[in-house]
Coordinates of N, CA and C in Angstrom, one line a residue:
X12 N 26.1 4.8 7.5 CA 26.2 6.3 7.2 C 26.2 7.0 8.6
X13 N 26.8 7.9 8.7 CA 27.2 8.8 9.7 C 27.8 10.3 9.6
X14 N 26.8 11.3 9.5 CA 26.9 12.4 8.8 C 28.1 12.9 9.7
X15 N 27.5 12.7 11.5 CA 29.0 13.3 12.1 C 30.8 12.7 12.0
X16 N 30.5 11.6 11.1 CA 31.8 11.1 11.3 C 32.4 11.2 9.7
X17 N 31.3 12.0 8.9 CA 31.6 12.3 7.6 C 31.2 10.5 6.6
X18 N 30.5 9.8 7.2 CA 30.0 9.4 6.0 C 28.6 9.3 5.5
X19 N 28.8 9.9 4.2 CA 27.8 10.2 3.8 C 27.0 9.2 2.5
X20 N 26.3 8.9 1.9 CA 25.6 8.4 1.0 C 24.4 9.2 0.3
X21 N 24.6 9.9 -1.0 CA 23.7 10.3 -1.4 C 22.4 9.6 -2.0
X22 N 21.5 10.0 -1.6 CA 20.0 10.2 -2.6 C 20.2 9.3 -3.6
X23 N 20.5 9.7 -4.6 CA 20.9 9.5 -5.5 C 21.7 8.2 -6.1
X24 N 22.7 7.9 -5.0 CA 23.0 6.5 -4.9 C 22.2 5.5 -4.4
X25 N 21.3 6.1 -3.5 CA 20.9 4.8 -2.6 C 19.4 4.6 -4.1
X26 N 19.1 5.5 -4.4 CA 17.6 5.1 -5.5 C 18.3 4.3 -6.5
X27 N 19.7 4.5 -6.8 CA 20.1 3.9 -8.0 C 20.1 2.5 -7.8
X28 N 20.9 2.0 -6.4 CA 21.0 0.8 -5.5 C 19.5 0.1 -5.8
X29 N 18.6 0.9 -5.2 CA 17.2 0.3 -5.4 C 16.4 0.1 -6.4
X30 N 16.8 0.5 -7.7 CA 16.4 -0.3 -8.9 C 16.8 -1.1 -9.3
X31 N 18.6 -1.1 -9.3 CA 19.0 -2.2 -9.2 C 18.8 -3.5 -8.8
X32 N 18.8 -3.6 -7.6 CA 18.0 -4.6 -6.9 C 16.6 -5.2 -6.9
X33 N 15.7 -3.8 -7.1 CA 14.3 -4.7 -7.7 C 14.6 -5.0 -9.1
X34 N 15.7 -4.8 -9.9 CA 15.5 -5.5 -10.8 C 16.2 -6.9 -10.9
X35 N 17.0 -7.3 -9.7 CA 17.3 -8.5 -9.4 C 15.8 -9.1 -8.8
X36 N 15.0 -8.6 -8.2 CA 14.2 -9.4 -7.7 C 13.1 -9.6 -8.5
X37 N 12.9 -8.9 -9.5 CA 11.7 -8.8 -10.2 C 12.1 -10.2 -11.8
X38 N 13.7 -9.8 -11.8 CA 13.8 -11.2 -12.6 C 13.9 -12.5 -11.7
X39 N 14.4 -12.5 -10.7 CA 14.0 -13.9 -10.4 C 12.5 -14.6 -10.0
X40 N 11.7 -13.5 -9.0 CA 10.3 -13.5 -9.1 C 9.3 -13.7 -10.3
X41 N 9.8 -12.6 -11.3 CA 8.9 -13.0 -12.2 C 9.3 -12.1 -13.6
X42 N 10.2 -12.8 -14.4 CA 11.1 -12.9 -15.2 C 10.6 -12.4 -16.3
X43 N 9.0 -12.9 -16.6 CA 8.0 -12.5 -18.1 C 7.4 -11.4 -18.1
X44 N 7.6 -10.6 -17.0 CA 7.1 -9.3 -16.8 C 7.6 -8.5 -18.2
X45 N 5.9 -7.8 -18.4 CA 6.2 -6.6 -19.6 C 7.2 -5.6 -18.7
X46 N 8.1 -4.9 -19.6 CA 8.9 -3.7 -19.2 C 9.5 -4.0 -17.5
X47 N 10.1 -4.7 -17.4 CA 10.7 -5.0 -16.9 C 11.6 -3.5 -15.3
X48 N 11.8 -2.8 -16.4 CA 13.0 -1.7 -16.3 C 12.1 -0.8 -15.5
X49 N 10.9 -0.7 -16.2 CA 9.7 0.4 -15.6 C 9.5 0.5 -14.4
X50 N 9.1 -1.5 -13.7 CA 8.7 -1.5 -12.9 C 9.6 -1.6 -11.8
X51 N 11.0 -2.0 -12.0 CA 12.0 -1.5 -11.3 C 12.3 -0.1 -11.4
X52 N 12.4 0.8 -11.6 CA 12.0 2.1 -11.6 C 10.9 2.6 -10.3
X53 N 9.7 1.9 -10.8 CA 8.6 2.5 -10.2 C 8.8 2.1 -8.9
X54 N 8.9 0.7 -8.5 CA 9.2 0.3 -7.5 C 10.2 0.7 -6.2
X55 N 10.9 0.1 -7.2 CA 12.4 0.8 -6.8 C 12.7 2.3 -5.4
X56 N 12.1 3.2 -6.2 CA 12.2 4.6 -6.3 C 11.1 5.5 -5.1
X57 N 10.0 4.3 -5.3 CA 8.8 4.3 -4.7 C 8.9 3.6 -2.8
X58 N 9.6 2.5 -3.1 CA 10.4 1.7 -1.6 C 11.2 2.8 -1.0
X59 N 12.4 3.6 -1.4 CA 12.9 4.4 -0.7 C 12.3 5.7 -0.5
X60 N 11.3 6.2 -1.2 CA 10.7 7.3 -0.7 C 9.8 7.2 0.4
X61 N 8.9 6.2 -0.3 CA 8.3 5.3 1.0 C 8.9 5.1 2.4
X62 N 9.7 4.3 2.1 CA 10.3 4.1 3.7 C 11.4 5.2 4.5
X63 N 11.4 6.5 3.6 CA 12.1 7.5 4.1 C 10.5 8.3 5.0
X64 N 9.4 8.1 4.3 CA 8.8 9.2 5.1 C 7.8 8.1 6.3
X65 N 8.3 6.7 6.1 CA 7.6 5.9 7.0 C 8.1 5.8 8.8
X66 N 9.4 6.9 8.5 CA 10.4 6.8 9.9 C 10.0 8.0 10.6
X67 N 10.0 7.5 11.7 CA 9.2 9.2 12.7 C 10.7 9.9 12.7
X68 N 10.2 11.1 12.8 CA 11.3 12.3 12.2 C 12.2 12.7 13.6
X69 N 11.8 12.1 14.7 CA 12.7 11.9 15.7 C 13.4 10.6 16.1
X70 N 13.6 9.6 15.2 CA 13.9 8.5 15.4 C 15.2 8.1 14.8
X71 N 16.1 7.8 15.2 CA 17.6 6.9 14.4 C 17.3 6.2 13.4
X72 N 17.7 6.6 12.7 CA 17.4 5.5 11.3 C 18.3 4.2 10.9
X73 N 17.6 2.9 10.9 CA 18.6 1.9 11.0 C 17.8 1.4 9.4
X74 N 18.9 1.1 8.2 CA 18.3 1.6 6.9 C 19.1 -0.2 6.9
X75 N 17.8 -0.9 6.0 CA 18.1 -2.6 5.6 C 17.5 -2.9 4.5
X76 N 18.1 -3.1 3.5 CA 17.8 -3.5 2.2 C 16.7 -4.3 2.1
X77 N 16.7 -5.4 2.9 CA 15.7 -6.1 2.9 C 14.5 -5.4 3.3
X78 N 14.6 -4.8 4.5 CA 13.4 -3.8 5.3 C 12.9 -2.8 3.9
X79 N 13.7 -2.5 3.2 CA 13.1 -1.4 2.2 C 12.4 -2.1 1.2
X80 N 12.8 -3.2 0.7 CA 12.3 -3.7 -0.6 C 11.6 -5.0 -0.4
X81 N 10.7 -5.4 0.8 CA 10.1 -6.4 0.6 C 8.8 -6.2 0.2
X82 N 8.6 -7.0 -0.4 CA 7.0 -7.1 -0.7 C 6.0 -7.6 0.3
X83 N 6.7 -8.4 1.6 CA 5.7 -8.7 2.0 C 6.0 -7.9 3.6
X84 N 5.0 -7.5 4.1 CA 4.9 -6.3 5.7 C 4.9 -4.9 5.2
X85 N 5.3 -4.5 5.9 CA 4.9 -2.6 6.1 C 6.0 -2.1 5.1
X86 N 6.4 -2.1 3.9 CA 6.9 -1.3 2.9 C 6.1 -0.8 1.8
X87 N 6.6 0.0 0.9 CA 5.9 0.7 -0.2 C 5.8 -0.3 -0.9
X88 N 6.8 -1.7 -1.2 CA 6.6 -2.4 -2.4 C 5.3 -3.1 -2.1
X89 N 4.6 -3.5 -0.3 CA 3.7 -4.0 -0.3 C 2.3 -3.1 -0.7
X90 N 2.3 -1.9 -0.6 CA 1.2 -1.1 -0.6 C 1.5 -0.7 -2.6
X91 N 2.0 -0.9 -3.0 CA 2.2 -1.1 -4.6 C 1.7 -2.5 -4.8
X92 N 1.7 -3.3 -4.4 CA 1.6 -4.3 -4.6 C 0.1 -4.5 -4.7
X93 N -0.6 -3.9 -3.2 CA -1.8 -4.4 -2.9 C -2.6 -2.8 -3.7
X94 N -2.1 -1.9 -4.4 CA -2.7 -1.1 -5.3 C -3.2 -1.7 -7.0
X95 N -2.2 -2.7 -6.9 CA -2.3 -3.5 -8.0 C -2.7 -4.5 -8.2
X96 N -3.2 -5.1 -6.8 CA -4.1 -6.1 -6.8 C -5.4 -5.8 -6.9
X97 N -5.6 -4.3 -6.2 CA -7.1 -3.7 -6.1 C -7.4 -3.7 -8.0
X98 N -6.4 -2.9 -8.4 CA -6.4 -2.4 -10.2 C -6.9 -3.8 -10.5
X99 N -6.1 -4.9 -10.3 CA -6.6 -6.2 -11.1 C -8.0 -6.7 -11.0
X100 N -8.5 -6.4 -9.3 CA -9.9 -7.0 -9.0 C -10.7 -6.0 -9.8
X101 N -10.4 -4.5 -9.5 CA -11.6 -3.9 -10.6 C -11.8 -4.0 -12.2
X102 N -10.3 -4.5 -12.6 CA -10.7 -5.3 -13.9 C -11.2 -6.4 -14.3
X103 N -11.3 -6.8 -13.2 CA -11.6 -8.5 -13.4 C -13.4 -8.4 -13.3
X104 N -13.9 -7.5 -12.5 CA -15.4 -6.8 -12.2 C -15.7 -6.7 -13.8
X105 N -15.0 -5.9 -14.8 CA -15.0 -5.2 -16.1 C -16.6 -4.9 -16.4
X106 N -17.2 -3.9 -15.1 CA -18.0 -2.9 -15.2 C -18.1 -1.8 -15.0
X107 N -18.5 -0.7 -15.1 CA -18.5 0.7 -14.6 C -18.8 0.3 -12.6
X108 N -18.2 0.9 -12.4 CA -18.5 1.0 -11.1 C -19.5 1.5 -10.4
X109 N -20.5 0.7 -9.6 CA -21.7 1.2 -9.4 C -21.9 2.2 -8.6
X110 N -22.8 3.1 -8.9 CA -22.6 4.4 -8.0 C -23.3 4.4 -6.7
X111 N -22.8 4.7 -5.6 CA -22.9 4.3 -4.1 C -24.4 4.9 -3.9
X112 N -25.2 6.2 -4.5 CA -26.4 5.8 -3.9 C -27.2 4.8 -4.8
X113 N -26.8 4.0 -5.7 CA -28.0 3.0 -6.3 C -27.6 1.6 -5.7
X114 N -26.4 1.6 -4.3 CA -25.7 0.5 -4.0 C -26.0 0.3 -2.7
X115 N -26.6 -1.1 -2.5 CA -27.1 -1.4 -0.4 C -25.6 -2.4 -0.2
X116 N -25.4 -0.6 0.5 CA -24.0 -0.7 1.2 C -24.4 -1.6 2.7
X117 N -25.4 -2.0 2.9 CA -25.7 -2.5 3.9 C -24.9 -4.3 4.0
X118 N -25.0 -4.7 2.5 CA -24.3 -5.9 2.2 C -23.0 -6.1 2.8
X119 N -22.1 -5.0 3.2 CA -21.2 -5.0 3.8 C -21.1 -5.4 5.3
X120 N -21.0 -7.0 5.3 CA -21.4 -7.3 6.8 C -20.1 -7.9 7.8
X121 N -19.4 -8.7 6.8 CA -17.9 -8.9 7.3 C -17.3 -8.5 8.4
X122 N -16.2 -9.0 9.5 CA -15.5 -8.2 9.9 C -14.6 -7.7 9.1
X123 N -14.1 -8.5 8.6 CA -13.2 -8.2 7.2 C -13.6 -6.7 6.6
X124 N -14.7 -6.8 6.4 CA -15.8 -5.6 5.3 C -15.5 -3.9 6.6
X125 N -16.1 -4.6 7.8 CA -16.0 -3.6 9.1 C -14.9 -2.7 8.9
X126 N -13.8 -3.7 9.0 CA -12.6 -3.1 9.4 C -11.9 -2.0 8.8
X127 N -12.4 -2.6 7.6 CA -12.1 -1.6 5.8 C -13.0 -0.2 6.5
X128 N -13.8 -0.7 5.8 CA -15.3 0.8 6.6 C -14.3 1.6 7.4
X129 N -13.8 1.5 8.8 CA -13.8 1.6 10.1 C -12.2 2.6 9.5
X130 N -11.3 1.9 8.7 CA -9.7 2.7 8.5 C -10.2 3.6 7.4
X131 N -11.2 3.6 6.8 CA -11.5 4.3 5.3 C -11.8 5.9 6.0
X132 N -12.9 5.2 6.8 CA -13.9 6.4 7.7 C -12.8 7.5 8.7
X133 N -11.8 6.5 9.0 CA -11.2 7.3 9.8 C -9.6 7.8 9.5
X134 N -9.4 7.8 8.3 CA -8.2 8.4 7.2 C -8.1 9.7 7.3
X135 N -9.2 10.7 7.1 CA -9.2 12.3 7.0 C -8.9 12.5 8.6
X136 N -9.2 12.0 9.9 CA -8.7 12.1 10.6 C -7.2 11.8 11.3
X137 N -6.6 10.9 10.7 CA -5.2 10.2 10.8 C -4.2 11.5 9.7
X138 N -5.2 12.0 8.5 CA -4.4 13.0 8.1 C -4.0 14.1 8.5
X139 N -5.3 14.5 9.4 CA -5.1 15.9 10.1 C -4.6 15.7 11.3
X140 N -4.2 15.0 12.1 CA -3.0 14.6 13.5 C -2.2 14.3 12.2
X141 N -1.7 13.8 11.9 CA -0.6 13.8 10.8 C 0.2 15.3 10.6
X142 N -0.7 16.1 10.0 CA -0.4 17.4 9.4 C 0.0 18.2 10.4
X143 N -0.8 18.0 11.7 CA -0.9 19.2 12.7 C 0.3 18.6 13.7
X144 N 0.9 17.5 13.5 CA 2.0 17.1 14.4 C 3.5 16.9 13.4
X145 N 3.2 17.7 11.9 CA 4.1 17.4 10.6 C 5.0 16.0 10.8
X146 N 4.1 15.3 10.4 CA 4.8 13.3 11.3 C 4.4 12.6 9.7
X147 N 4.7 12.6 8.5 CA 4.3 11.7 7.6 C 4.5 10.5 7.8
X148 N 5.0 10.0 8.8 CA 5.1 9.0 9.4 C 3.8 7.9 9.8
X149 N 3.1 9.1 10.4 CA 1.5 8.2 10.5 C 0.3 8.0 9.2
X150 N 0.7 8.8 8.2 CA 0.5 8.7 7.1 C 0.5 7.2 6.5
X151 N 1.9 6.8 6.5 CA 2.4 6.1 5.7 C 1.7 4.2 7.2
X152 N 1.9 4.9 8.0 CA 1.3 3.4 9.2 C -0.4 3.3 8.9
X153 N -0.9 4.7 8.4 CA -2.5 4.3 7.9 C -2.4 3.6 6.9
X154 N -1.7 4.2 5.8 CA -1.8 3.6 4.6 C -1.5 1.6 4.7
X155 N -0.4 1.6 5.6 CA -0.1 0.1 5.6 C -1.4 -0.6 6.1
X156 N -2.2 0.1 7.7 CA -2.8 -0.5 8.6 C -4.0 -0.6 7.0
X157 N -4.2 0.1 6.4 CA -5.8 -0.2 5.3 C -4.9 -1.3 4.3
X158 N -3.8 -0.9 3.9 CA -3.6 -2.5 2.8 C -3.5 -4.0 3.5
X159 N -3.1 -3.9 4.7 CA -2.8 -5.1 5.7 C -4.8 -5.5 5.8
X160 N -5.4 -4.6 6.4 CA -7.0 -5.3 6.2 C -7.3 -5.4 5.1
X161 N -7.1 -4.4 3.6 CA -7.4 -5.2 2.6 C -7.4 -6.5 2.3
X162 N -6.1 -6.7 2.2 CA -5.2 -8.2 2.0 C -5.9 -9.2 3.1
X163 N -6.2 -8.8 4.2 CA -7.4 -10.1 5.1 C -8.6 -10.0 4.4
X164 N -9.1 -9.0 3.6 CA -10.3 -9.7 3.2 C -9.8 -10.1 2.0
X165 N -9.1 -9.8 1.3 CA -9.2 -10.4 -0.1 C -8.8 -11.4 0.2
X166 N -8.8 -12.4 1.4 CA -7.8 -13.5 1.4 C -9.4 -14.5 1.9
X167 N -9.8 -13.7 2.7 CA -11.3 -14.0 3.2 C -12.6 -13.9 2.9
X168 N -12.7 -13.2 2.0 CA -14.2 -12.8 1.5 C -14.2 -12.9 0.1
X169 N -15.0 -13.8 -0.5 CA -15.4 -13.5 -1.9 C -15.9 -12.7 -2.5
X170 N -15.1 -11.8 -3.3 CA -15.7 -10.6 -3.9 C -16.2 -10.8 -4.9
X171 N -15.9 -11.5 -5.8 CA -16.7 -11.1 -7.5 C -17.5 -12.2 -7.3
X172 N -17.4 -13.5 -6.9 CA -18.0 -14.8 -7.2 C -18.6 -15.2 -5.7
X173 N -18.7 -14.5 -5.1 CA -19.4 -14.8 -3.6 C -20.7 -14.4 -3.9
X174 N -21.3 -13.7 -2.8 CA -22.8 -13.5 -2.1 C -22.9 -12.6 -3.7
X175 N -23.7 -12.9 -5.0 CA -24.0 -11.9 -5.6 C -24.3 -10.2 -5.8
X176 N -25.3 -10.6 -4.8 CA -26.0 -9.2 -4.4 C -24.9 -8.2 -3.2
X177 N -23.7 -8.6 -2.8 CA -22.8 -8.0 -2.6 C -21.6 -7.6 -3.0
X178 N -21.8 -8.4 -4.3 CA -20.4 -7.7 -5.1 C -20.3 -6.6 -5.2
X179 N -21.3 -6.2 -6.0 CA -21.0 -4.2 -6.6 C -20.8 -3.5 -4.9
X180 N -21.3 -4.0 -3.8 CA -20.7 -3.2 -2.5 C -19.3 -3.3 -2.3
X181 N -19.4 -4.4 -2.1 CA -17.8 -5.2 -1.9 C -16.8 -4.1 -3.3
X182 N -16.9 -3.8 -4.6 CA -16.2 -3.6 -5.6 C -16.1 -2.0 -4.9
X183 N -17.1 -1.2 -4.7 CA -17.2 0.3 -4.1 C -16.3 0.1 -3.1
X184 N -16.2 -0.6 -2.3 CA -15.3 -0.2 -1.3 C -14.2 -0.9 -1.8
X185 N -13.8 -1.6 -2.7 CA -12.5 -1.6 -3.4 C -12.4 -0.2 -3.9
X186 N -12.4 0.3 -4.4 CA -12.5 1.1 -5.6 C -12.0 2.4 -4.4
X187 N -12.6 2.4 -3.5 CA -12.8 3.7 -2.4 C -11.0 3.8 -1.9
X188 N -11.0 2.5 -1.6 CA -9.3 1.9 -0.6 C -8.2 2.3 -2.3
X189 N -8.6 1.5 -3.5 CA -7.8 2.2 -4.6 C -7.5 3.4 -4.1
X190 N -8.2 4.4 -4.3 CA -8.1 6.1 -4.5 C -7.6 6.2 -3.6
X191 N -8.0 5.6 -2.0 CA -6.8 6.2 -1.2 C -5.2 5.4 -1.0
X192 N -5.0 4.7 -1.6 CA -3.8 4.1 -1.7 C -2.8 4.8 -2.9

C-alpha cells in the first residue's frame, strides 16, 4: 500500500482478510472449537486493531500477515490468548476470589511473582506517558511486556497445586493482570 502512489487498501478489506485467515488457522489448529466463526471474528478483528495501535505513530508501517496474526510474540492474538488462559486458571480455582485484605500477599515471593507485582504496579504510570505523549503504542508494549511475564510464570510457578497457602495470592494477582488485559 502506498497512499502517494494511489494504492490504497481499505479497513474493511484488510479485517475481512483477517477473519478469514484466523479461520484457516483456527481449523487447522483446533478444528472442535465451539463457534468457530465467533472466534475468528473476535480474533481476527482484535489482531488488526491491535497491531494498528501497536505501531508508533511516527513510524513506516511494514504490515505482515504473519506479524499480525500469530499467536505466539507481541500480537493481540497472543494477549487474547494469554486473557484466556488467565479466564481458564480462574475457573479451574472455581472459588470466589479471595479478597486481598483477608490475603498474605506476602506469599508472593517468586521472581516470576516480582515481576508481575513490578508491571502491575507500574501500568497507571506507562498510561499516563502514554496519554501525555498520545503514543498508544506504549500501551499496547505494556500490555505485551505483563502477558510475556505472565506466561513465565504460568510456565514456572505452580499456581493452584503448588505451595497451598499461596494459591489464593498467586489467583489475586491472576485475577488483577485479567482486568488489566
Amino acid at each position: 500500500m502506498s497512499t502517494r502512489r494511489g494504492n490504497i487498501i481499505f479497513l474493511d478489506d484488510v479485517i475481512a482478510e483477517a477473519v478469514q485467515l484466523t479461520r484457516t488457522i483456527i481449523a487447522e489448529r483446533n478444528p472442535d472449537l465451539d463457534d468457530p466463526d465467533e472466534v475468528a471474528e473476535s480474533v481476527g478483528v482484535g489482531a488488526v486493531v491491535f497491531w494498528m495501535l501497536s505501531v508508533k505513530r511516527q513510524k513506516d508501517v511494514n504490515f505482515n500477515w504473519d506479524d499480525v496474526l500469530s499467536f505466539d510474540g507481541r500480537t493481540g492474538p497472543y494477549l487474547q490468548y494469554t486473557h484466556a488462559r488467565l479466564c481458564s486458571l480462574l475457573t479451574k480455582w472455581g472459588r470466589v476470589i479471595p479478597p486481598v485484605a483477608n490475603t498474605d500477599l506476602s506469599r508472593l515471593q517468586t521472581d516470576e511473582e516480582r515481576q508481575l507485582l513490578l508491571l502491575l504496579a507500574d501500568w497507571p504510570r506507562r498510561i499516563r506517558i502514554a496519554a501525555r505523549q498520545y503514543e498508544p503504542q506504549m500501551v499496547a508494549a505494556s500490555l505485551l511486556d505483563m502477558a510475556q511475564a505472565y506466561n513465565t510464570f504460568y510456565q514456572n510457578v505452580r499456581i493452584l497445586d503448588g505451595e497451598p497457602n499461596a494459591a489464593p495470592s498467586r489467583i489475586i494477582l491472576a485475577d488483577c493482570l485479567r482486568q488489566v488485559l
